[in-house]
């Protein structure tokens, strides 16, 4: 497994010990679990409010995103664990421009199913790219801005270091947020 794998697992176990630290996130997941459907505007509006995602705030497009989610009729894809839903939801046309809101879309889907939908995080894409290049996981035209390429790399890393035995995708994002910079400094 090597030193990197051992350290990743050590930090994963530390994260699991700190679950009370993420009480608001636990409540968010509980709210999404108690309100799984996305067919009524008020329900989606409440979930958007609970999620409180920066990409939506930055664009000031809360109501437009509620309509977008309703128009896409996402529940069958969520129920069947279709990862294709994330890029479909991420593609958002607003005020004459097209946006790819992968961070928001993946987190919205993950809030419904944390064990199914990886959360796209651009913070350490360079590190994931190096990992994927080292393990020959990138094809010529692959981009980590593609959700499926990102997922392929993240899944490989999680399987290689057996993080999938300890953490779900939501917790992996927290591991990245809390400990990856510390790990890299070591």
CSV table of C-alpha atoms in Angstrom, one decimal:
chain,number,residue,atom,x,y,z
A,1,UNK,CA,0.0,0.0,0.0
A,2,UNK,CA,2.9,2.3,0.6
A,3,UNK,CA,3.3,5.4,2.8
A,4,UNK,CA,0.7,7.4,0.9
A,5,UNK,CA,-2.0,4.7,1.3
A,6,UNK,CA,-1.2,4.3,5.0
A,7,UNK,CA,-1.4,8.0,5.6
A,8,UNK,CA,-4.6,8.4,3.7
A,9,UNK,CA,-6.2,5.6,5.7
A,10,UNK,CA,-4.9,7.1,8.9
A,11,UNK,CA,-6.6,10.4,8.1
A,12,UNK,CA,-9.7,8.6,7.0
A,13,UNK,CA,-10.0,7.0,10.4
A,14,UNK,CA,-9.4,10.4,12.1
A,15,UNK,CA,-12.2,11.8,10.0
A,16,UNK,CA,-14.6,9.1,11.1
A,17,UNK,CA,-13.8,9.9,14.7
A,18,UNK,CA,-14.8,13.6,14.1
A,19,UNK,CA,-18.3,13.0,12.7
A,20,UNK,CA,-19.8,15.4,15.3
A,21,UNK,CA,-17.7,18.1,13.6
A,22,UNK,CA,-20.1,17.9,10.6
A,23,UNK,CA,-23.4,18.0,12.4
A,24,UNK,CA,-24.9,20.5,9.9
A,25,UNK,CA,-23.9,18.2,7.0
A,26,UNK,CA,-25.4,15.2,8.8
A,27,UNK,CA,-28.6,17.2,9.2
A,28,UNK,CA,-28.5,18.1,5.5
A,29,UNK,CA,-28.2,14.4,4.5
A,30,UNK,CA,-31.0,13.5,6.9
A,31,UNK,CA,-33.2,16.2,5.3
A,32,UNK,CA,-32.5,15.0,1.8
A,33,UNK,CA,-33.3,11.4,3.0
A,34,UNK,CA,-36.6,12.5,4.5
A,35,UNK,CA,-37.4,14.5,1.3
A,36,UNK,CA,-36.1,12.4,-1.6
A,37,UNK,CA,-38.5,13.6,-4.3
A,38,UNK,CA,-37.7,16.5,-6.6
A,39,UNK,CA,-41.1,17.1,-8.2
A,40,UNK,CA,-42.4,20.1,-6.2
A,41,UNK,CA,-40.8,23.5,-6.3
A,42,UNK,CA,-41.1,24.1,-2.6
A,43,UNK,CA,-39.3,20.8,-1.8
A,44,UNK,CA,-36.5,21.5,-4.2
A,45,UNK,CA,-36.3,25.1,-3.0
A,46,UNK,CA,-35.9,23.9,0.6
A,47,UNK,CA,-33.2,21.4,-0.4
A,48,UNK,CA,-31.3,24.1,-2.3
A,49,UNK,CA,-31.5,26.3,0.8
A,50,UNK,CA,-30.2,23.5,3.0
A,51,UNK,CA,-27.4,22.7,0.5
A,52,UNK,CA,-26.5,26.4,0.4
A,53,UNK,CA,-24.0,25.9,-2.5
A,54,UNK,CA,-21.6,28.7,-3.4
A,55,UNK,CA,-22.0,28.3,-7.2
A,56,UNK,CA,-25.7,29.0,-6.9
A,57,UNK,CA,-25.0,32.0,-4.7
A,58,UNK,CA,-22.3,33.3,-7.0
A,59,UNK,CA,-24.7,33.3,-9.9
A,60,UNK,CA,-27.7,34.4,-7.9
A,61,UNK,CA,-29.8,31.8,-9.7
A,62,UNK,CA,-31.6,30.0,-6.9
A,63,UNK,CA,-35.1,30.1,-8.5
A,64,UNK,CA,-33.8,29.3,-12.0
A,65,UNK,CA,-31.9,26.3,-10.7
A,66,UNK,CA,-35.1,25.1,-8.9
A,67,UNK,CA,-36.9,25.3,-12.3
A,68,UNK,CA,-34.0,23.5,-14.0
A,69,UNK,CA,-34.1,20.6,-11.5
A,70,UNK,CA,-37.9,20.3,-11.9
A,71,UNK,CA,-37.7,20.4,-15.7
A,72,UNK,CA,-35.1,17.6,-15.8
A,73,UNK,CA,-37.3,15.3,-13.8
A,74,UNK,CA,-34.2,13.8,-12.0
A,75,UNK,CA,-35.9,11.3,-9.6
A,76,UNK,CA,-35.8,8.2,-11.9
A,77,UNK,CA,-32.0,8.8,-12.5
A,78,UNK,CA,-31.4,9.3,-8.8
A,79,UNK,CA,-33.3,6.2,-8.0
A,80,UNK,CA,-31.4,4.1,-10.6
A,81,UNK,CA,-28.0,5.6,-9.6
A,82,UNK,CA,-27.3,7.0,-13.1
A,83,UNK,CA,-24.1,9.0,-12.8
A,84,UNK,CA,-25.0,10.6,-16.2
A,85,UNK,CA,-27.4,12.8,-14.2
A,86,UNK,CA,-24.6,14.9,-12.8
A,87,UNK,CA,-23.3,16.4,-16.1
A,88,UNK,CA,-26.9,16.8,-17.3
A,89,UNK,CA,-27.8,18.7,-14.1
A,90,UNK,CA,-24.5,20.6,-14.3
A,91,UNK,CA,-25.3,21.9,-17.8
A,92,UNK,CA,-27.2,25.1,-17.0
A,93,UNK,CA,-28.2,28.0,-19.3
A,94,UNK,CA,-28.6,31.2,-17.5
A,95,UNK,CA,-28.8,34.8,-18.7
A,96,UNK,CA,-27.6,33.9,-22.2
A,97,UNK,CA,-24.6,31.9,-21.0
A,98,UNK,CA,-23.9,28.1,-20.6
A,99,UNK,CA,-22.5,27.0,-17.3
A,100,UNK,CA,-21.1,23.6,-16.2
A,101,UNK,CA,-21.8,23.6,-12.5
A,102,UNK,CA,-20.3,20.2,-11.7
A,103,UNK,CA,-19.5,21.0,-8.1
A,104,UNK,CA,-23.1,22.0,-7.4
A,105,UNK,CA,-24.7,19.2,-9.4
A,106,UNK,CA,-22.5,16.4,-7.9
A,107,UNK,CA,-23.1,17.7,-4.4
A,108,UNK,CA,-26.9,17.9,-5.0
A,109,UNK,CA,-26.9,14.3,-6.2
A,110,UNK,CA,-24.5,13.2,-3.5
A,111,UNK,CA,-26.8,14.8,-0.8
A,112,UNK,CA,-29.5,12.3,-2.0
A,113,UNK,CA,-27.0,9.3,-2.3
A,114,UNK,CA,-23.6,9.8,-0.6
A,115,UNK,CA,-22.5,6.3,-1.5
A,116,UNK,CA,-23.3,6.7,-5.2
A,117,UNK,CA,-22.4,10.1,-6.5
A,118,UNK,CA,-18.8,11.4,-6.2
A,119,UNK,CA,-18.5,15.1,-5.4
A,120,UNK,CA,-16.6,17.0,-8.0
A,121,UNK,CA,-13.9,19.1,-6.4
A,122,UNK,CA,-11.5,21.3,-8.4
A,123,UNK,CA,-9.3,22.1,-5.4
A,124,UNK,CA,-6.8,19.3,-5.9
A,125,UNK,CA,-7.4,18.4,-9.6
A,126,UNK,CA,-3.6,18.7,-10.3
A,127,UNK,CA,-2.9,16.1,-7.7
A,128,UNK,CA,-5.5,13.7,-9.1
A,129,UNK,CA,-4.2,14.3,-12.6
A,130,UNK,CA,-0.7,13.4,-11.4
A,131,UNK,CA,-2.0,10.2,-9.8
A,132,UNK,CA,-4.0,9.3,-12.9
A,133,UNK,CA,-1.0,9.9,-15.2
A,134,UNK,CA,1.3,7.8,-12.9
A,135,UNK,CA,-1.2,4.9,-13.1
A,136,UNK,CA,-1.8,5.4,-16.8
A,137,UNK,CA,-5.5,6.2,-16.3
A,138,UNK,CA,-5.7,9.2,-18.6
A,139,UNK,CA,-6.4,8.8,-22.3
A,140,UNK,CA,-5.1,11.3,-24.8
A,141,UNK,CA,-8.2,13.6,-24.8
A,142,UNK,CA,-9.3,13.1,-21.2
A,143,UNK,CA,-10.0,16.1,-19.1
A,144,UNK,CA,-10.6,16.1,-15.3
A,145,UNK,CA,-13.4,18.6,-16.1
A,146,UNK,CA,-15.3,15.6,-17.4
A,147,UNK,CA,-17.2,14.1,-14.5
A,148,UNK,CA,-16.6,10.5,-15.7
A,149,UNK,CA,-12.9,11.0,-16.0
A,150,UNK,CA,-12.8,12.6,-12.5
A,151,UNK,CA,-14.9,9.7,-11.1
A,152,UNK,CA,-12.7,7.1,-12.8
A,153,UNK,CA,-9.6,8.6,-11.1
A,154,UNK,CA,-11.2,9.0,-7.7
A,155,UNK,CA,-12.6,5.5,-7.7
A,156,UNK,CA,-9.2,4.1,-8.7
A,157,UNK,CA,-7.6,6.0,-5.8
A,158,UNK,CA,-10.3,4.9,-3.3
A,159,UNK,CA,-10.0,1.3,-4.4
A,160,UNK,CA,-6.2,1.2,-4.5
A,161,UNK,CA,-5.9,2.5,-0.9
A,162,UNK,CA,-9.1,0.8,0.3
A,163,UNK,CA,-10.7,4.1,1.3
A,164,UNK,CA,-14.0,2.8,-0.1
A,165,UNK,CA,-14.0,0.4,2.9
A,166,UNK,CA,-14.0,3.4,5.3
A,167,UNK,CA,-15.6,6.4,3.6
A,168,UNK,CA,-18.4,7.3,1.3
A,169,UNK,CA,-18.0,10.0,-1.4
A,170,UNK,CA,-19.2,12.8,0.9
A,171,UNK,CA,-16.6,11.8,3.5
A,172,UNK,CA,-13.9,11.7,0.8
A,173,UNK,CA,-14.7,15.3,0.0
A,174,UNK,CA,-14.3,16.1,3.8
A,175,UNK,CA,-11.1,14.2,3.9
A,176,UNK,CA,-9.7,16.2,1.0
A,177,UNK,CA,-10.9,19.5,2.6
A,178,UNK,CA,-9.5,18.8,6.1
A,179,UNK,CA,-6.4,16.7,5.6
A,180,UNK,CA,-5.0,16.6,2.1
A,181,UNK,CA,-2.9,19.7,2.5
A,182,UNK,CA,-1.5,18.4,5.8
A,183,UNK,CA,-0.8,15.0,4.1
A,184,UNK,CA,1.0,16.6,1.2
A,185,UNK,CA,3.1,18.7,3.7
A,186,UNK,CA,4.2,15.4,5.3
